[in-house]
Amino acid sequence: MVFLLKSDNLWNIIAVDISGRHPINDRYYIVCAAVAVTVSADNIEKIKQIKIKPFRCGSAPEVTDIVQIIEYTVKEIEFEGTIITEQGDLFNKPERIAASMFSCDFKYQESLGERRAIEIAHHVSFSARNALIKEGIA
C-alpha cells in the first residue's frame, strides 16, 4: 500500500497562458490569462485571482511582444508570486534567457501543481478568445 503525504510547503505563483498566435483575417488576436494561485508540489491549494487581457497585433508576435503581453496582464494582479509559463509560450528560449527579459520573478513550470495551474490558465485564455471571436469582438 502506498500513502501520499501532503506537504505543508506552499508557494505563490502566477500561471500564465497565451492563446491566439495564429492569424485570423491577417491579424493576430491574442488573449493572455494570468491565474494567481497558491500551490503545493502536486496540487492547487487556492485560486486567488484571474485576469484576462485581449491584444491585437498586425504581425506575428515575437518573444519580446509575448513578454510585454504577459507583464501587462500580470501587473493587474494583486498578488505576489513568480510568473510561471510553459517553455513553448516563449518560443522555447532557455529559462535563463527568458527570465532575463522579465522585470519580475519568472520560471518555467516544473511541478505538478504548477502544471495544473497552467492548465487552468490555458482553459481560461482559450475559452475567452473563442468567446470573443464568436461575439465578433476579435
PDB file of C-alpha atoms in Angstrom:
ATOM      1  CA  MET A   1       0.000   0.000   0.000  1.00  0.00           C
ATOM      2  CA  VAL A   2       1.283   3.478  -0.942  1.00  0.00           C
ATOM      3  CA  PHE A   3       0.465   6.524   1.142  1.00  0.00           C
ATOM      4  CA  LEU A   4       0.743  10.008  -0.344  1.00  0.00           C
ATOM      5  CA  LEU A   5       1.569  12.625   2.231  1.00  0.00           C
ATOM      6  CA  LYS A   6       0.510  16.189   1.702  1.00  0.00           C
ATOM      7  CA  SER A   7       3.346  18.647   2.048  1.00  0.00           C
ATOM      8  CA  ASP A   8       2.873  21.843   4.037  1.00  0.00           C
ATOM      9  CA  ASN A   9       5.232  23.600   1.631  1.00  0.00           C
ATOM     10  CA  LEU A  10       3.097  26.074  -0.305  1.00  0.00           C
ATOM     11  CA  TRP A  11       4.161  28.830  -2.634  1.00  0.00           C
ATOM     12  CA  ASN A  12       2.519  31.589  -4.632  1.00  0.00           C
ATOM     13  CA  ILE A  13       2.682  31.627  -8.401  1.00  0.00           C
ATOM     14  CA  ILE A  14       1.001  33.390 -11.290  1.00  0.00           C
ATOM     15  CA  ALA A  15       0.399  30.833 -14.023  1.00  0.00           C
ATOM     16  CA  VAL A  16       0.133  32.405 -17.472  1.00  0.00           C
ATOM     17  CA  ASP A  17      -1.064  31.124 -20.826  1.00  0.00           C
ATOM     18  CA  ILE A  18      -1.297  32.798 -24.239  1.00  0.00           C
ATOM     19  CA  SER A  19      -3.872  31.802 -26.863  1.00  0.00           C
ATOM     20  CA  GLY A  20      -4.003  33.102 -30.418  1.00  0.00           C
ATOM     21  CA  ARG A  21      -0.638  33.138 -32.061  1.00  0.00           C
ATOM     22  CA  HIS A  22      -2.327  32.131 -35.321  1.00  0.00           C
ATOM     23  CA  PRO A  23      -3.771  34.819 -37.634  1.00  0.00           C
ATOM     24  CA  ILE A  24      -7.447  35.465 -38.240  1.00  0.00           C
ATOM     25  CA  ASN A  25      -8.012  37.524 -41.387  1.00  0.00           C
ATOM     26  CA  ASP A  26      -4.330  38.530 -41.468  1.00  0.00           C
ATOM     27  CA  ARG A  27      -4.438  39.848 -37.897  1.00  0.00           C
ATOM     28  CA  TYR A  28      -3.427  38.256 -34.634  1.00  0.00           C
ATOM     29  CA  TYR A  29      -5.954  38.248 -31.829  1.00  0.00           C
ATOM     30  CA  ILE A  30      -4.184  37.159 -28.660  1.00  0.00           C
ATOM     31  CA  VAL A  31      -5.674  36.520 -25.233  1.00  0.00           C
ATOM     32  CA  CYS A  32      -3.471  36.272 -22.163  1.00  0.00           C
ATOM     33  CA  ALA A  33      -4.779  34.678 -18.969  1.00  0.00           C
ATOM     34  CA  ALA A  34      -2.981  35.058 -15.651  1.00  0.00           C
ATOM     35  CA  VAL A  35      -4.086  32.885 -12.732  1.00  0.00           C
ATOM     36  CA  ALA A  36      -2.780  33.737  -9.258  1.00  0.00           C
ATOM     37  CA  VAL A  37      -2.675  30.600  -7.137  1.00  0.00           C
ATOM     38  CA  THR A  38      -1.134  29.024  -4.097  1.00  0.00           C
ATOM     39  CA  VAL A  39       0.249  25.598  -4.949  1.00  0.00           C
ATOM     40  CA  SER A  40       1.939  22.637  -3.338  1.00  0.00           C
ATOM     41  CA  ALA A  41       4.252  20.352  -5.265  1.00  0.00           C
ATOM     42  CA  ASP A  42       1.368  18.294  -6.568  1.00  0.00           C
ATOM     43  CA  ASN A  43      -1.800  20.358  -6.245  1.00  0.00           C
ATOM     44  CA  ILE A  44      -3.510  23.714  -6.423  1.00  0.00           C
ATOM     45  CA  GLU A  45      -4.388  24.789  -2.909  1.00  0.00           C
ATOM     46  CA  LYS A  46      -6.223  28.056  -3.626  1.00  0.00           C
ATOM     47  CA  ILE A  47      -7.072  30.225  -6.629  1.00  0.00           C
ATOM     48  CA  LYS A  48      -6.713  33.857  -5.599  1.00  0.00           C
ATOM     49  CA  GLN A  49      -7.393  35.858  -8.757  1.00  0.00           C
ATOM     50  CA  ILE A  50      -7.718  35.565 -12.555  1.00  0.00           C
ATOM     51  CA  LYS A  51      -7.051  38.303 -15.133  1.00  0.00           C
ATOM     52  CA  ILE A  52      -7.733  38.112 -18.858  1.00  0.00           C
ATOM     53  CA  LYS A  53      -6.447  40.621 -21.414  1.00  0.00           C
ATOM     54  CA  PRO A  54      -7.064  40.642 -25.192  1.00  0.00           C
ATOM     55  CA  PHE A  55      -4.475  42.056 -27.627  1.00  0.00           C
ATOM     56  CA  ARG A  56      -4.472  42.726 -31.377  1.00  0.00           C
ATOM     57  CA  CYS A  57      -1.312  42.568 -33.464  1.00  0.00           C
ATOM     58  CA  GLY A  58      -0.813  43.266 -37.159  1.00  0.00           C
ATOM     59  CA  SER A  59       2.059  40.826 -37.419  1.00  0.00           C
ATOM     60  CA  ALA A  60       3.169  37.633 -35.721  1.00  0.00           C
ATOM     61  CA  PRO A  61       4.274  38.381 -32.146  1.00  0.00           C
ATOM     62  CA  GLU A  62       7.935  37.985 -31.251  1.00  0.00           C
ATOM     63  CA  VAL A  63       9.205  36.776 -27.891  1.00  0.00           C
ATOM     64  CA  THR A  64       9.618  40.361 -26.639  1.00  0.00           C
ATOM     65  CA  ASP A  65       5.975  41.049 -27.566  1.00  0.00           C
ATOM     66  CA  ILE A  66       4.874  37.998 -25.575  1.00  0.00           C
ATOM     67  CA  VAL A  67       6.887  39.161 -22.551  1.00  0.00           C
ATOM     68  CA  GLN A  68       5.199  42.583 -22.737  1.00  0.00           C
ATOM     69  CA  ILE A  69       1.757  40.971 -23.067  1.00  0.00           C
ATOM     70  CA  ILE A  70       2.415  38.783 -20.025  1.00  0.00           C
ATOM     71  CA  GLU A  71       3.751  41.651 -17.908  1.00  0.00           C
ATOM     72  CA  TYR A  72       0.855  43.929 -18.897  1.00  0.00           C
ATOM     73  CA  THR A  73      -1.658  41.258 -17.867  1.00  0.00           C
ATOM     74  CA  VAL A  74       0.119  40.285 -14.640  1.00  0.00           C
ATOM     75  CA  LYS A  75       0.555  43.873 -13.407  1.00  0.00           C
ATOM     76  CA  GLU A  76      -3.179  43.995 -12.642  1.00  0.00           C
ATOM     77  CA  ILE A  77      -2.947  41.006 -10.302  1.00  0.00           C
ATOM     78  CA  GLU A  78      -2.953  41.990  -6.643  1.00  0.00           C
ATOM     79  CA  PHE A  79      -0.840  39.033  -5.588  1.00  0.00           C
ATOM     80  CA  GLU A  80       2.875  38.448  -5.159  1.00  0.00           C
ATOM     81  CA  GLY A  81       4.183  35.394  -6.959  1.00  0.00           C
ATOM     82  CA  THR A  82       6.594  34.046  -9.531  1.00  0.00           C
ATOM     83  CA  ILE A  83       5.311  34.072 -13.108  1.00  0.00           C
ATOM     84  CA  ILE A  84       5.156  30.531 -14.489  1.00  0.00           C
ATOM     85  CA  THR A  85       4.682  29.584 -18.158  1.00  0.00           C
ATOM     86  CA  GLU A  86       5.289  26.670 -20.452  1.00  0.00           C
ATOM     87  CA  GLN A  87       8.554  26.907 -22.340  1.00  0.00           C
ATOM     88  CA  GLY A  88       6.693  26.947 -25.662  1.00  0.00           C
ATOM     89  CA  ASP A  89       4.929  30.212 -24.818  1.00  0.00           C
ATOM     90  CA  LEU A  90       8.311  31.937 -25.013  1.00  0.00           C
ATOM     91  CA  PHE A  91       9.404  30.197 -28.217  1.00  0.00           C
ATOM     92  CA  ASN A  92      11.401  27.553 -26.310  1.00  0.00           C
ATOM     93  CA  LYS A  93      14.017  30.055 -25.182  1.00  0.00           C
ATOM     94  CA  PRO A  94      16.254  28.734 -22.388  1.00  0.00           C
ATOM     95  CA  GLU A  95      14.886  29.687 -18.975  1.00  0.00           C
ATOM     96  CA  ARG A  96      17.799  31.978 -18.074  1.00  0.00           C
ATOM     97  CA  ILE A  97      17.287  33.992 -21.286  1.00  0.00           C
ATOM     98  CA  ALA A  98      13.514  34.184 -20.839  1.00  0.00           C
ATOM     99  CA  ALA A  99      13.856  35.190 -17.171  1.00  0.00           C
ATOM    100  CA  SER A 100      16.257  37.999 -18.097  1.00  0.00           C
ATOM    101  CA  MET A 101      13.516  39.624 -20.224  1.00  0.00           C
ATOM    102  CA  PHE A 102      11.102  39.984 -17.301  1.00  0.00           C
ATOM    103  CA  SER A 103      11.119  42.738 -14.699  1.00  0.00           C
ATOM    104  CA  CYS A 104       9.845  40.315 -12.030  1.00  0.00           C
ATOM    105  CA  ASP A 105      10.450  36.707 -10.948  1.00  0.00           C
ATOM    106  CA  PHE A 106       9.919  34.202 -13.741  1.00  0.00           C
ATOM    107  CA  LYS A 107      10.474  30.497 -14.382  1.00  0.00           C
ATOM    108  CA  TYR A 108       9.149  27.633 -16.444  1.00  0.00           C
ATOM    109  CA  GLN A 109       6.772  25.149 -14.831  1.00  0.00           C
ATOM    110  CA  GLU A 110       8.348  22.238 -13.019  1.00  0.00           C
ATOM    111  CA  SER A 111       5.966  20.689 -10.503  1.00  0.00           C
ATOM    112  CA  LEU A 112       2.614  19.015 -10.971  1.00  0.00           C
ATOM    113  CA  GLY A 113       0.955  21.844  -9.004  1.00  0.00           C
ATOM    114  CA  GLU A 114       2.447  24.403 -11.397  1.00  0.00           C
ATOM    115  CA  ARG A 115       1.357  22.292 -14.378  1.00  0.00           C
ATOM    116  CA  ARG A 116      -2.213  22.166 -13.089  1.00  0.00           C
ATOM    117  CA  ALA A 117      -2.251  25.944 -12.648  1.00  0.00           C
ATOM    118  CA  ILE A 118      -1.058  26.426 -16.233  1.00  0.00           C
ATOM    119  CA  GLU A 119      -3.821  24.101 -17.416  1.00  0.00           C
ATOM    120  CA  ILE A 120      -6.380  26.376 -15.748  1.00  0.00           C
ATOM    121  CA  ALA A 121      -4.779  29.421 -17.393  1.00  0.00           C
ATOM    122  CA  HIS A 122      -4.889  27.605 -20.742  1.00  0.00           C
ATOM    123  CA  HIS A 123      -8.598  26.809 -20.435  1.00  0.00           C
ATOM    124  CA  VAL A 124      -9.330  30.416 -19.465  1.00  0.00           C
ATOM    125  CA  SER A 125      -7.314  32.001 -22.309  1.00  0.00           C
ATOM    126  CA  PHE A 126      -8.574  29.565 -24.948  1.00  0.00           C
ATOM    127  CA  SER A 127     -12.225  29.847 -23.895  1.00  0.00           C
ATOM    128  CA  ALA A 128     -12.096  33.629 -23.551  1.00  0.00           C
ATOM    129  CA  ARG A 129     -10.534  34.001 -27.005  1.00  0.00           C
ATOM    130  CA  ASN A 130     -13.119  31.705 -28.594  1.00  0.00           C
ATOM    131  CA  ALA A 131     -15.969  33.570 -26.887  1.00  0.00           C
ATOM    132  CA  LEU A 132     -14.673  36.958 -28.032  1.00  0.00           C
ATOM    133  CA  ILE A 133     -14.237  35.700 -31.599  1.00  0.00           C
ATOM    134  CA  LYS A 134     -17.740  34.208 -31.588  1.00  0.00           C
ATOM    135  CA  GLU A 135     -19.187  37.536 -30.408  1.00  0.00           C
ATOM    136  CA  GLY A 136     -17.351  39.323 -33.222  1.00  0.00           C
ATOM    137  CA  ILE A 137     -15.128  41.333 -30.899  1.00  0.00           C
ATOM    138  CA  ALA A 138     -11.904  39.985 -32.443  1.00  0.00           C
TER     139      ALA A 138
END
